Amino acid sequence: MKAFPFPLILFTIFFGLGIVFDFSTKIDFLYLIVLNIFSIAFLAFFWLKAKQSYTLETKFGFATITTAFTFGILVHHFNFEPNNHSHYSKITTTETPVLFKAIVQSNYKSTEKNDKYLVQLQSVNDKATTGKLLVYISKKEQKALTPGDEIIALSKLQIVPRKFNPYQFDYANYLAHQNIFHQTFIKEGKFKILNHQKNWDSFWYKNRQKLIASFSYQNWNNTTKSIVFALLFGYKNLIDPSIIENYQNSGVIHILAISGLHVGILYLFISFLLKPLRNTKKGLVLKLLITLVFLWSFAVLTGFSASVTRAVTMFSIIAIGRALNRDTSIYNSIAFSALLLLVFKPNFIFDIGFQLSYAAVLSIVAFQPYFKKLYFTKFKIVNYFTDLVMVSLAAQIGVLPLSIYYFNQFPILFLVANIVIIPLTTAVVITSLATLILNFVFPTLAILLGRVVSFFINLMNLYTKWISSFQYLVIQNISFSFFLCILAYLSIICFILYFYNKKTRTLYYFIGSVILFQFAYIITLIQKNSTEEFIVYNANELLISKKKNNQISFFSNAPETNSDIINDYAKGSFVNQTQIFPVENALFFKNKNVLVIDSLSKYQTKHKAAVIVLSNNPTINLECVIKHHHPETIIADKTNSFYKVQKWKETCEKEKIPFHATAEKGFYKICN
């Protein structure tokens, strides 16, 4: 009996949906247990019935995916750290400083003024706790922490602020997917290193530093070093921003992050080297063992980073499936690897790398049976490049909706770029690994091979720079919603179905999905363009906007400084007609006068203001301003000092006037 053509895929999909559902709703544990008991009971009942009657297969399938959904909810519930009774959030508040003890897990990218670390809490105010915390320590301390350091500190815990401007990247939500909800800024002299623990994190950090140090005698420039360290160890922070921009505009930014591509390259390379072993049964087992050792050794090298662990798990299961049962569906192998990862790390479902990796692999596998039909010669080298083009195209089709949704751009020359960059990346990864090994056993040969690595990287950089010079071939600032992303994938799936089963019915499915996507896009445009709203942004320089239907007017004296905020809002609003004007002291929106009081401190106007915006530290007596205008709301933007904002806040509380500080609460919006 078979309830679905690929049951494990559907089980994995609904398991993932259960994870997303629990993250969004946080179901009570008692209800969750009841749901799982009922779903298992229904599954058992329909399984027994389905063994006797073919007509009940659909009901059994429905019970299966319902069980998968409830299991997903249950797994995420146990993985969501605040549900733990010993989590620090149960015993502390954000009102007063706390004394906490923690162990450093990893270093994050530093800010201009602070070093940034992820720590695992051990205790808060002498009470044993669990949970992760983001710690900022002033660079004035000159005490660099390393994984394994045990610290004690006195500081106030702060909730990671939500996004402060519309359609902006939500950093708080990103951290929440990693079970990180609070941060703290430790003042100078308010922490102490107690000791250094030898644990998993410190072991891999120490050994990776040794591996990195082995490249010290290579005569590489900073660009070559940064790319090698990114490809082997995942250290992207060292790469020059201009290099990153070139790779991004060329459509090959994915090669700078260790991902499924690099693990796939190594998997294909080792499979090629071990090809002679496939003719015997013992040879297949030996090939599998060598492949697994090789892949997991690479994972060890990178310190078991999340992206590499995902990719190695996926290709390991694919390798095992092929070695033990050649008839095993590749789709089931891929689905099983995803399910295995999500069981142990359910928050992977929210990771962009996880989504892109599986979308690319599934797309390649789906289109692969048609690659050989495009061979037009018997020359292997020509067919190799044909395969390369088709793999790149298939992968790009698979990740296209997600790429547009997350990055809002589409480089038209991505195919031209990948044809050259993927072979060069293959060469760089393999020669860099060989160089790393030779650094310890044959340094002289390592230096010679290091020159080859440098040559390949210089070629990559020159080529991406040339491709990115065609700026008009990079479509940027594309407006795209999550719902449109889902519908785009529906169209891709229907297109693949038509490829496999070229019948009128599947053609209708594909045409219908395309029409549905277009209809949804038109509805989205109508909805977005029918709104009117007035926004005061949380920006380093005063920024205000008025949106009416499909036009946006921005008011700013420093539009270049605010360009990212302006672009994000225009994209999210599905509007391409924008105008930028200098800031005006008097604005008008929906029968309301808006008065901007800036450093000139002028507030006496003929017309009473319903909304007052305070910007650039005006020297005013706010009580007099309130008596003159009797405003409905007072807003203080980010350009004001903390001291003045607090003083204005107290005045507004006294006068019972709503007060909104953008630095604390984010943007302020008036809607129609």
PDB file of N, CA and C in Angstrom, residues 217-306:
ATOM      1  N   TYR A 217      52.725  31.506   5.914  1.00  0.00           N
ATOM      2  CA  TYR A 217      53.890  31.724   5.053  1.00  0.00           C
ATOM      3  C   TYR A 217      53.535  31.737   3.562  1.00  0.00           C
ATOM      4  N   GLN A 218      52.242  31.618   3.249  1.00  0.00           N
ATOM      5  CA  GLN A 218      51.826  31.761   1.851  1.00  0.00           C
ATOM      6  C   GLN A 218      51.890  33.247   1.472  1.00  0.00           C
ATOM      7  N   ASN A 219      52.441  33.524   0.339  1.00  0.00           N
ATOM      8  CA  ASN A 219      52.590  34.925  -0.091  1.00  0.00           C
ATOM      9  C   ASN A 219      51.300  35.403  -0.771  1.00  0.00           C
ATOM     10  N   TRP A 220      50.218  35.383  -0.001  1.00  0.00           N
ATOM     11  CA  TRP A 220      48.915  35.773  -0.525  1.00  0.00           C
ATOM     12  C   TRP A 220      48.575  37.198  -0.124  1.00  0.00           C
ATOM     13  N   ASN A 221      47.843  37.877  -1.009  1.00  0.00           N
ATOM     14  CA  ASN A 221      47.327  39.188  -0.620  1.00  0.00           C
ATOM     15  C   ASN A 221      46.065  38.985   0.232  1.00  0.00           C
ATOM     16  N   ASN A 222      45.554  40.076   0.781  1.00  0.00           N
ATOM     17  CA  ASN A 222      44.404  39.982   1.695  1.00  0.00           C
ATOM     18  C   ASN A 222      43.154  39.425   1.004  1.00  0.00           C
ATOM     19  N   THR A 223      43.004  39.747  -0.287  1.00  0.00           N
ATOM     20  CA  THR A 223      41.827  39.266  -1.026  1.00  0.00           C
ATOM     21  C   THR A 223      41.837  37.750  -1.147  1.00  0.00           C
ATOM     22  N   THR A 224      42.985  37.195  -1.516  1.00  0.00           N
ATOM     23  CA  THR A 224      43.105  35.739  -1.652  1.00  0.00           C
ATOM     24  C   THR A 224      42.874  35.054  -0.309  1.00  0.00           C
ATOM     25  N   LYS A 225      43.508  35.588   0.743  1.00  0.00           N
ATOM     26  CA  LYS A 225      43.334  35.007   2.073  1.00  0.00           C
ATOM     27  C   LYS A 225      41.868  34.999   2.486  1.00  0.00           C
ATOM     28  N   SER A 226      41.204  36.129   2.288  1.00  0.00           N
ATOM     29  CA  SER A 226      39.817  36.255   2.749  1.00  0.00           C
ATOM     30  C   SER A 226      38.908  35.261   2.040  1.00  0.00           C
ATOM     31  N   ILE A 227      39.126  35.037   0.745  1.00  0.00           N
ATOM     32  CA  ILE A 227      38.263  34.107   0.004  1.00  0.00           C
ATOM     33  C   ILE A 227      38.565  32.660   0.379  1.00  0.00           C
ATOM     34  N   VAL A 228      39.828  32.319   0.563  1.00  0.00           N
ATOM     35  CA  VAL A 228      40.180  30.963   0.994  1.00  0.00           C
ATOM     36  C   VAL A 228      39.593  30.677   2.369  1.00  0.00           C
ATOM     37  N   PHE A 229      39.732  31.633   3.290  1.00  0.00           N
ATOM     38  CA  PHE A 229      39.203  31.435   4.640  1.00  0.00           C
ATOM     39  C   PHE A 229      37.674  31.356   4.630  1.00  0.00           C
ATOM     40  N   ALA A 230      37.044  32.056   3.690  1.00  0.00           N
ATOM     41  CA  ALA A 230      35.580  31.978   3.571  1.00  0.00           C
ATOM     42  C   ALA A 230      35.155  30.607   3.062  1.00  0.00           C
ATOM     43  N   LEU A 231      35.878  30.077   2.059  1.00  0.00           N
ATOM     44  CA  LEU A 231      35.510  28.804   1.447  1.00  0.00           C
ATOM     45  C   LEU A 231      35.827  27.603   2.338  1.00  0.00           C
ATOM     46  N   LEU A 232      36.900  27.708   3.139  1.00  0.00           N
ATOM     47  CA  LEU A 232      37.295  26.572   3.972  1.00  0.00           C
ATOM     48  C   LEU A 232      36.755  26.645   5.400  1.00  0.00           C
ATOM     49  N   PHE A 233      36.680  27.862   5.943  1.00  0.00           N
ATOM     50  CA  PHE A 233      36.328  27.997   7.361  1.00  0.00           C
ATOM     51  C   PHE A 233      35.062  28.810   7.613  1.00  0.00           C
ATOM     52  N   GLY A 234      34.505  29.397   6.567  1.00  0.00           N
ATOM     53  CA  GLY A 234      33.270  30.157   6.736  1.00  0.00           C
ATOM     54  C   GLY A 234      33.450  31.567   7.247  1.00  0.00           C
ATOM     55  N   TYR A 235      34.679  32.108   7.224  1.00  0.00           N
ATOM     56  CA  TYR A 235      34.935  33.464   7.713  1.00  0.00           C
ATOM     57  C   TYR A 235      34.720  34.479   6.590  1.00  0.00           C
ATOM     58  N   LYS A 236      33.457  34.887   6.385  1.00  0.00           N
ATOM     59  CA  LYS A 236      33.137  35.837   5.308  1.00  0.00           C
ATOM     60  C   LYS A 236      33.409  37.284   5.695  1.00  0.00           C
ATOM     61  N   ASN A 237      33.566  37.551   6.973  1.00  0.00           N
ATOM     62  CA  ASN A 237      33.691  38.932   7.437  1.00  0.00           C
ATOM     63  C   ASN A 237      34.954  39.624   6.940  1.00  0.00           C
ATOM     64  N   LEU A 238      35.932  38.833   6.483  1.00  0.00           N
ATOM     65  CA  LEU A 238      37.203  39.417   6.055  1.00  0.00           C
ATOM     66  C   LEU A 238      37.185  39.882   4.603  1.00  0.00           C
ATOM     67  N   ILE A 239      36.158  39.509   3.850  1.00  0.00           N
ATOM     68  CA  ILE A 239      36.115  39.830   2.421  1.00  0.00           C
ATOM     69  C   ILE A 239      35.770  41.302   2.223  1.00  0.00           C
ATOM     70  N   ASP A 240      36.488  41.944   1.320  1.00  0.00           N
ATOM     71  CA  ASP A 240      36.256  43.353   1.015  1.00  0.00           C
ATOM     72  C   ASP A 240      34.830  43.547   0.480  1.00  0.00           C
ATOM     73  N   PRO A 241      34.111  44.571   0.966  1.00  0.00           N
ATOM     74  CA  PRO A 241      32.726  44.805   0.521  1.00  0.00           C
ATOM     75  C   PRO A 241      32.577  44.960  -0.995  1.00  0.00           C
ATOM     76  N   SER A 242      33.585  45.542  -1.661  1.00  0.00           N
ATOM     77  CA  SER A 242      33.502  45.714  -3.121  1.00  0.00           C
ATOM     78  C   SER A 242      33.535  44.362  -3.833  1.00  0.00           C
ATOM     79  N   ILE A 243      34.304  43.403  -3.279  1.00  0.00           N
ATOM     80  CA  ILE A 243      34.346  42.047  -3.845  1.00  0.00           C
ATOM     81  C   ILE A 243      32.978  41.385  -3.683  1.00  0.00           C
ATOM     82  N   ILE A 244      32.395  41.530  -2.509  1.00  0.00           N
ATOM     83  CA  ILE A 244      31.078  40.950  -2.252  1.00  0.00           C
ATOM     84  C   ILE A 244      30.039  41.526  -3.207  1.00  0.00           C
ATOM     85  N   GLU A 245      30.103  42.838  -3.423  1.00  0.00           N
ATOM     86  CA  GLU A 245      29.148  43.488  -4.328  1.00  0.00           C
ATOM     87  C   GLU A 245      29.289  42.959  -5.752  1.00  0.00           C
ATOM     88  N   ASN A 246      30.535  42.745  -6.207  1.00  0.00           N
ATOM     89  CA  ASN A 246      30.758  42.200  -7.553  1.00  0.00           C
ATOM     90  C   ASN A 246      30.162  40.801  -7.699  1.00  0.00           C
ATOM     91  N   TYR A 247      30.371  39.962  -6.699  1.00  0.00           N
ATOM     92  CA  TYR A 247      29.842  38.600  -6.739  1.00  0.00           C
ATOM     93  C   TYR A 247      28.313  38.611  -6.674  1.00  0.00           C
ATOM     94  N   GLN A 248      27.782  39.530  -5.888  1.00  0.00           N
ATOM     95  CA  GLN A 248      26.327  39.621  -5.756  1.00  0.00           C
ATOM     96  C   GLN A 248      25.687  40.065  -7.058  1.00  0.00           C
ATOM     97  N   ASN A 249      26.238  41.092  -7.691  1.00  0.00           N
ATOM     98  CA  ASN A 249      25.681  41.599  -8.946  1.00  0.00           C
ATOM     99  C   ASN A 249      25.880  40.627 -10.104  1.00  0.00           C
ATOM    100  N   SER A 250      26.824  39.700  -9.939  1.00  0.00           N
ATOM    101  CA  SER A 250      27.055  38.687 -10.977  1.00  0.00           C
ATOM    102  C   SER A 250      26.160  37.469 -10.796  1.00  0.00           C
ATOM    103  N   GLY A 251      25.495  37.387  -9.646  1.00  0.00           N
ATOM    104  CA  GLY A 251      24.626  36.237  -9.389  1.00  0.00           C
ATOM    105  C   GLY A 251      25.365  35.024  -8.879  1.00  0.00           C
ATOM    106  N   VAL A 252      26.565  35.223  -8.312  1.00  0.00           N
ATOM    107  CA  VAL A 252      27.350  34.086  -7.809  1.00  0.00           C
ATOM    108  C   VAL A 252      27.768  34.298  -6.358  1.00  0.00           C
ATOM    109  N   ILE A 253      27.022  35.119  -5.626  1.00  0.00           N
ATOM    110  CA  ILE A 253      27.376  35.394  -4.234  1.00  0.00           C
ATOM    111  C   ILE A 253      27.359  34.122  -3.393  1.00  0.00           C
ATOM    112  N   HIS A 254      26.589  33.114  -3.836  1.00  0.00           N
ATOM    113  CA  HIS A 254      26.476  31.873  -3.071  1.00  0.00           C
ATOM    114  C   HIS A 254      27.796  31.141  -2.932  1.00  0.00           C
ATOM    115  N   ILE A 255      28.739  31.377  -3.830  1.00  0.00           N
ATOM    116  CA  ILE A 255      29.994  30.617  -3.766  1.00  0.00           C
ATOM    117  C   ILE A 255      30.911  31.121  -2.641  1.00  0.00           C
ATOM    118  N   LEU A 256      30.628  32.304  -2.087  1.00  0.00           N
ATOM    119  CA  LEU A 256      31.462  32.841  -1.011  1.00  0.00           C
ATOM    120  C   LEU A 256      31.041  32.320   0.361  1.00  0.00           C
ATOM    121  N   ALA A 257      29.922  31.623   0.421  1.00  0.00           N
ATOM    122  CA  ALA A 257      29.465  31.040   1.687  1.00  0.00           C
ATOM    123  C   ALA A 257      29.512  29.529   1.565  1.00  0.00           C
ATOM    124  N   ILE A 258      30.140  28.875   2.546  1.00  0.00           N
ATOM    125  CA  ILE A 258      30.190  27.416   2.516  1.00  0.00           C
ATOM    126  C   ILE A 258      28.761  26.890   2.532  1.00  0.00           C
ATOM    127  N   SER A 259      28.420  26.097   1.539  1.00  0.00           N
ATOM    128  CA  SER A 259      27.033  25.660   1.408  1.00  0.00           C
ATOM    129  C   SER A 259      26.988  24.313   0.702  1.00  0.00           C
ATOM    130  N   GLY A 260      25.778  23.969   0.271  1.00  0.00           N
ATOM    131  CA  GLY A 260      25.593  22.707  -0.443  1.00  0.00           C
ATOM    132  C   GLY A 260      26.404  22.636  -1.719  1.00  0.00           C
ATOM    133  N   LEU A 261      26.675  23.807  -2.345  1.00  0.00           N
ATOM    134  CA  LEU A 261      27.466  23.817  -3.578  1.00  0.00           C
ATOM    135  C   LEU A 261      28.854  23.241  -3.333  1.00  0.00           C
ATOM    136  N   HIS A 262      29.530  23.716  -2.282  1.00  0.00           N
ATOM    137  CA  HIS A 262      30.899  23.276  -2.012  1.00  0.00           C
ATOM    138  C   HIS A 262      30.939  21.810  -1.583  1.00  0.00           C
ATOM    139  N   VAL A 263      29.981  21.416  -0.754  1.00  0.00           N
ATOM    140  CA  VAL A 263      29.924  20.015  -0.345  1.00  0.00           C
ATOM    141  C   VAL A 263      29.586  19.142  -1.546  1.00  0.00           C
ATOM    142  N   GLY A 264      28.707  19.623  -2.411  1.00  0.00           N
ATOM    143  CA  GLY A 264      28.377  18.892  -3.634  1.00  0.00           C
ATOM    144  C   GLY A 264      29.586  18.732  -4.540  1.00  0.00           C
ATOM    145  N   ILE A 265      30.395  19.788  -4.639  1.00  0.00           N
ATOM    146  CA  ILE A 265      31.632  19.722  -5.430  1.00  0.00           C
ATOM    147  C   ILE A 265      32.547  18.630  -4.888  1.00  0.00           C
ATOM    148  N   LEU A 266      32.720  18.611  -3.559  1.00  0.00           N
ATOM    149  CA  LEU A 266      33.589  17.605  -2.948  1.00  0.00           C
ATOM    150  C   LEU A 266      33.014  16.203  -3.104  1.00  0.00           C
ATOM    151  N   TYR A 267      31.685  16.093  -2.993  1.00  0.00           N
ATOM    152  CA  TYR A 267      31.029  14.791  -3.153  1.00  0.00           C
ATOM    153  C   TYR A 267      31.245  14.247  -4.568  1.00  0.00           C
ATOM    154  N   LEU A 268      31.063  15.098  -5.570  1.00  0.00           N
ATOM    155  CA  LEU A 268      31.274  14.669  -6.958  1.00  0.00           C
ATOM    156  C   LEU A 268      32.735  14.349  -7.220  1.00  0.00           C
ATOM    157  N   PHE A 269      33.643  15.119  -6.604  1.00  0.00           N
ATOM    158  CA  PHE A 269      35.082  14.904  -6.797  1.00  0.00           C
ATOM    159  C   PHE A 269      35.512  13.558  -6.233  1.00  0.00           C
ATOM    160  N   ILE A 270      35.075  13.266  -5.000  1.00  0.00           N
ATOM    161  CA  ILE A 270      35.457  11.996  -4.386  1.00  0.00           C
ATOM    162  C   ILE A 270      34.784  10.829  -5.100  1.00  0.00           C
ATOM    163  N   SER A 271      33.558  11.039  -5.596  1.00  0.00           N
ATOM    164  CA  SER A 271      32.874   9.984  -6.361  1.00  0.00           C
ATOM    165  C   SER A 271      33.623   9.680  -7.648  1.00  0.00           C
ATOM    166  N   PHE A 272      34.158  10.736  -8.275  1.00  0.00           N
ATOM    167  CA  PHE A 272      34.936  10.554  -9.505  1.00  0.00           C
ATOM    168  C   PHE A 272      36.219   9.769  -9.220  1.00  0.00           C
ATOM    169  N   LEU A 273      36.908  10.112  -8.116  1.00  0.00           N
ATOM    170  CA  LEU A 273      38.160   9.430  -7.785  1.00  0.00           C
ATOM    171  C   LEU A 273      37.929   7.960  -7.432  1.00  0.00           C
ATOM    172  N   LEU A 274      36.771   7.682  -6.830  1.00  0.00           N
ATOM    173  CA  LEU A 274      36.483   6.318  -6.365  1.00  0.00           C
ATOM    174  C   LEU A 274      35.650   5.515  -7.358  1.00  0.00           C
ATOM    175  N   LYS A 275      35.522   6.015  -8.569  1.00  0.00           N
ATOM    176  CA  LYS A 275      34.700   5.352  -9.583  1.00  0.00           C
ATOM    177  C   LYS A 275      35.099   3.894  -9.826  1.00  0.00           C
ATOM    178  N   PRO A 276      36.404   3.571  -9.837  1.00  0.00           N
ATOM    179  CA  PRO A 276      36.793   2.164 -10.088  1.00  0.00           C
ATOM    180  C   PRO A 276      36.282   1.185  -9.030  1.00  0.00           C
ATOM    181  N   LEU A 277      35.911   1.670  -7.839  1.00  0.00           N
ATOM    182  CA  LEU A 277      35.483   0.772  -6.763  1.00  0.00           C
ATOM    183  C   LEU A 277      34.038   0.309  -6.894  1.00  0.00           C
ATOM    184  N   ARG A 278      33.290   0.867  -7.836  1.00  0.00           N
ATOM    185  CA  ARG A 278      31.851   0.591  -7.884  1.00  0.00           C
ATOM    186  C   ARG A 278      31.503  -0.759  -8.506  1.00  0.00           C
ATOM    187  N   ASN A 279      32.482  -1.465  -9.058  1.00  0.00           N
ATOM    188  CA  ASN A 279      32.191  -2.708  -9.784  1.00  0.00           C
ATOM    189  C   ASN A 279      31.993  -3.914  -8.876  1.00  0.00           C
ATOM    190  N   THR A 280      32.372  -3.824  -7.598  1.00  0.00           N
ATOM    191  CA  THR A 280      32.198  -4.953  -6.683  1.00  0.00           C
ATOM    192  C   THR A 280      31.380  -4.519  -5.470  1.00  0.00           C
ATOM    193  N   LYS A 281      30.796  -5.520  -4.791  1.00  0.00           N
ATOM    194  CA  LYS A 281      29.971  -5.206  -3.629  1.00  0.00           C
ATOM    195  C   LYS A 281      30.821  -4.616  -2.514  1.00  0.00           C
ATOM    196  N   LYS A 282      31.989  -5.215  -2.255  1.00  0.00           N
ATOM    197  CA  LYS A 282      32.879  -4.681  -1.235  1.00  0.00           C
ATOM    198  C   LYS A 282      33.393  -3.302  -1.639  1.00  0.00           C
ATOM    199  N   GLY A 283      33.571  -3.138  -2.945  1.00  0.00           N
ATOM    200  CA  GLY A 283      34.028  -1.836  -3.443  1.00  0.00           C
ATOM    201  C   GLY A 283      33.008  -0.746  -3.164  1.00  0.00           C
ATOM    202  N   LEU A 284      31.703  -1.069  -3.299  1.00  0.00           N
ATOM    203  CA  LEU A 284      30.641  -0.094  -3.025  1.00  0.00           C
ATOM    204  C   LEU A 284      30.646   0.320  -1.558  1.00  0.00           C
ATOM    205  N   VAL A 285      30.822  -0.680  -0.665  1.00  0.00           N
ATOM    206  CA  VAL A 285      30.864  -0.382   0.774  1.00  0.00           C
ATOM    207  C   VAL A 285      32.080   0.470   1.093  1.00  0.00           C
ATOM    208  N   LEU A 286      33.237   0.110   0.500  1.00  0.00           N
ATOM    209  CA  LEU A 286      34.466   0.874   0.730  1.00  0.00           C
ATOM    210  C   LEU A 286      34.325   2.302   0.196  1.00  0.00           C
ATOM    211  N   LYS A 287      33.703   2.439  -0.971  1.00  0.00           N
ATOM    212  CA  LYS A 287      33.472   3.767  -1.550  1.00  0.00           C
ATOM    213  C   LYS A 287      32.593   4.603  -0.637  1.00  0.00           C
ATOM    214  N   LEU A 288      31.545   3.966  -0.083  1.00  0.00           N
ATOM    215  CA  LEU A 288      30.643   4.679   0.813  1.00  0.00           C
ATOM    216  C   LEU A 288      31.386   5.152   2.058  1.00  0.00           C
ATOM    217  N   LEU A 289      32.184   4.262   2.658  1.00  0.00           N
ATOM    218  CA  LEU A 289      32.910   4.615   3.880  1.00  0.00           C
ATOM    219  C   LEU A 289      33.892   5.756   3.631  1.00  0.00           C
ATOM    220  N   ILE A 290      34.629   5.673   2.527  1.00  0.00           N
ATOM    221  CA  ILE A 290      35.597   6.731   2.205  1.00  0.00           C
ATOM    222  C   ILE A 290      34.881   8.054   1.951  1.00  0.00           C
ATOM    223  N   THR A 291      33.757   7.981   1.233  1.00  0.00           N
ATOM    224  CA  THR A 291      32.980   9.197   0.944  1.00  0.00           C
ATOM    225  C   THR A 291      32.490   9.852   2.222  1.00  0.00           C
ATOM    226  N   LEU A 292      31.944   9.037   3.148  1.00  0.00           N
ATOM    227  CA  LEU A 292      31.423   9.577   4.399  1.00  0.00           C
ATOM    228  C   LEU A 292      32.535  10.176   5.251  1.00  0.00           C
ATOM    229  N   VAL A 293      33.672   9.481   5.314  1.00  0.00           N
ATOM    230  CA  VAL A 293      34.814  10.006   6.082  1.00  0.00           C
ATOM    231  C   VAL A 293      35.283  11.328   5.494  1.00  0.00           C
ATOM    232  N   PHE A 294      35.350  11.400   4.173  1.00  0.00           N
ATOM    233  CA  PHE A 294      35.809  12.611   3.497  1.00  0.00           C
ATOM    234  C   PHE A 294      34.853  13.773   3.762  1.00  0.00           C
ATOM    235  N   LEU A 295      33.551  13.519   3.611  1.00  0.00           N
ATOM    236  CA  LEU A 295      32.557  14.583   3.803  1.00  0.00           C
ATOM    237  C   LEU A 295      32.542  15.085   5.238  1.00  0.00           C
ATOM    238  N   TRP A 296      32.552  14.160   6.195  1.00  0.00           N
ATOM    239  CA  TRP A 296      32.478  14.582   7.595  1.00  0.00           C
ATOM    240  C   TRP A 296      33.799  15.169   8.085  1.00  0.00           C
ATOM    241  N   SER A 297      34.889  14.822   7.432  1.00  0.00           N
ATOM    242  CA  SER A 297      36.168  15.484   7.740  1.00  0.00           C
ATOM    243  C   SER A 297      36.112  16.951   7.334  1.00  0.00           C
ATOM    244  N   PHE A 298      35.448  17.219   6.222  1.00  0.00           N
ATOM    245  CA  PHE A 298      35.266  18.617   5.797  1.00  0.00           C
ATOM    246  C   PHE A 298      34.381  19.357   6.802  1.00  0.00           C
ATOM    247  N   ALA A 299      33.360  18.659   7.322  1.00  0.00           N
ATOM    248  CA  ALA A 299      32.507  19.274   8.343  1.00  0.00           C
ATOM    249  C   ALA A 299      33.311  19.591   9.600  1.00  0.00           C
ATOM    250  N   VAL A 300      34.212  18.684   9.968  1.00  0.00           N
ATOM    251  CA  VAL A 300      35.094  18.916  11.119  1.00  0.00           C
ATOM    252  C   VAL A 300      35.967  20.141  10.867  1.00  0.00           C
ATOM    253  N   LEU A 301      36.498  20.238   9.658  1.00  0.00           N
ATOM    254  CA  LEU A 301      37.373  21.353   9.285  1.00  0.00           C
ATOM    255  C   LEU A 301      36.679  22.694   9.475  1.00  0.00           C
ATOM    256  N   THR A 302      35.401  22.759   9.152  1.00  0.00           N
ATOM    257  CA  THR A 302      34.654  24.018   9.255  1.00  0.00           C
ATOM    258  C   THR A 302      34.051  24.221  10.641  1.00  0.00           C
ATOM    259  N   GLY A 303      34.362  23.308  11.564  1.00  0.00           N
ATOM    260  CA  GLY A 303      33.814  23.452  12.912  1.00  0.00           C
ATOM    261  C   GLY A 303      32.341  23.124  12.995  1.00  0.00           C
ATOM    262  N   PHE A 304      31.866  22.251  12.104  1.00  0.00           N
ATOM    263  CA  PHE A 304      30.452  21.853  12.062  1.00  0.00           C
ATOM    264  C   PHE A 304      29.534  23.067  11.968  1.00  0.00           C
ATOM    265  N   SER A 305      29.881  23.966  11.070  1.00  0.00           N
ATOM    266  CA  SER A 305      28.997  25.111  10.848  1.00  0.00           C
ATOM    267  C   SER A 305      27.649  24.598  10.356  1.00  0.00           C
ATOM    268  N   ALA A 306      26.600  25.373  10.625  1.00  0.00           N
ATOM    269  CA  ALA A 306      25.239  24.911  10.331  1.00  0.00           C
ATOM    270  C   ALA A 306      25.064  24.566   8.856  1.00  0.00           C
TER     271      ALA A 306
END
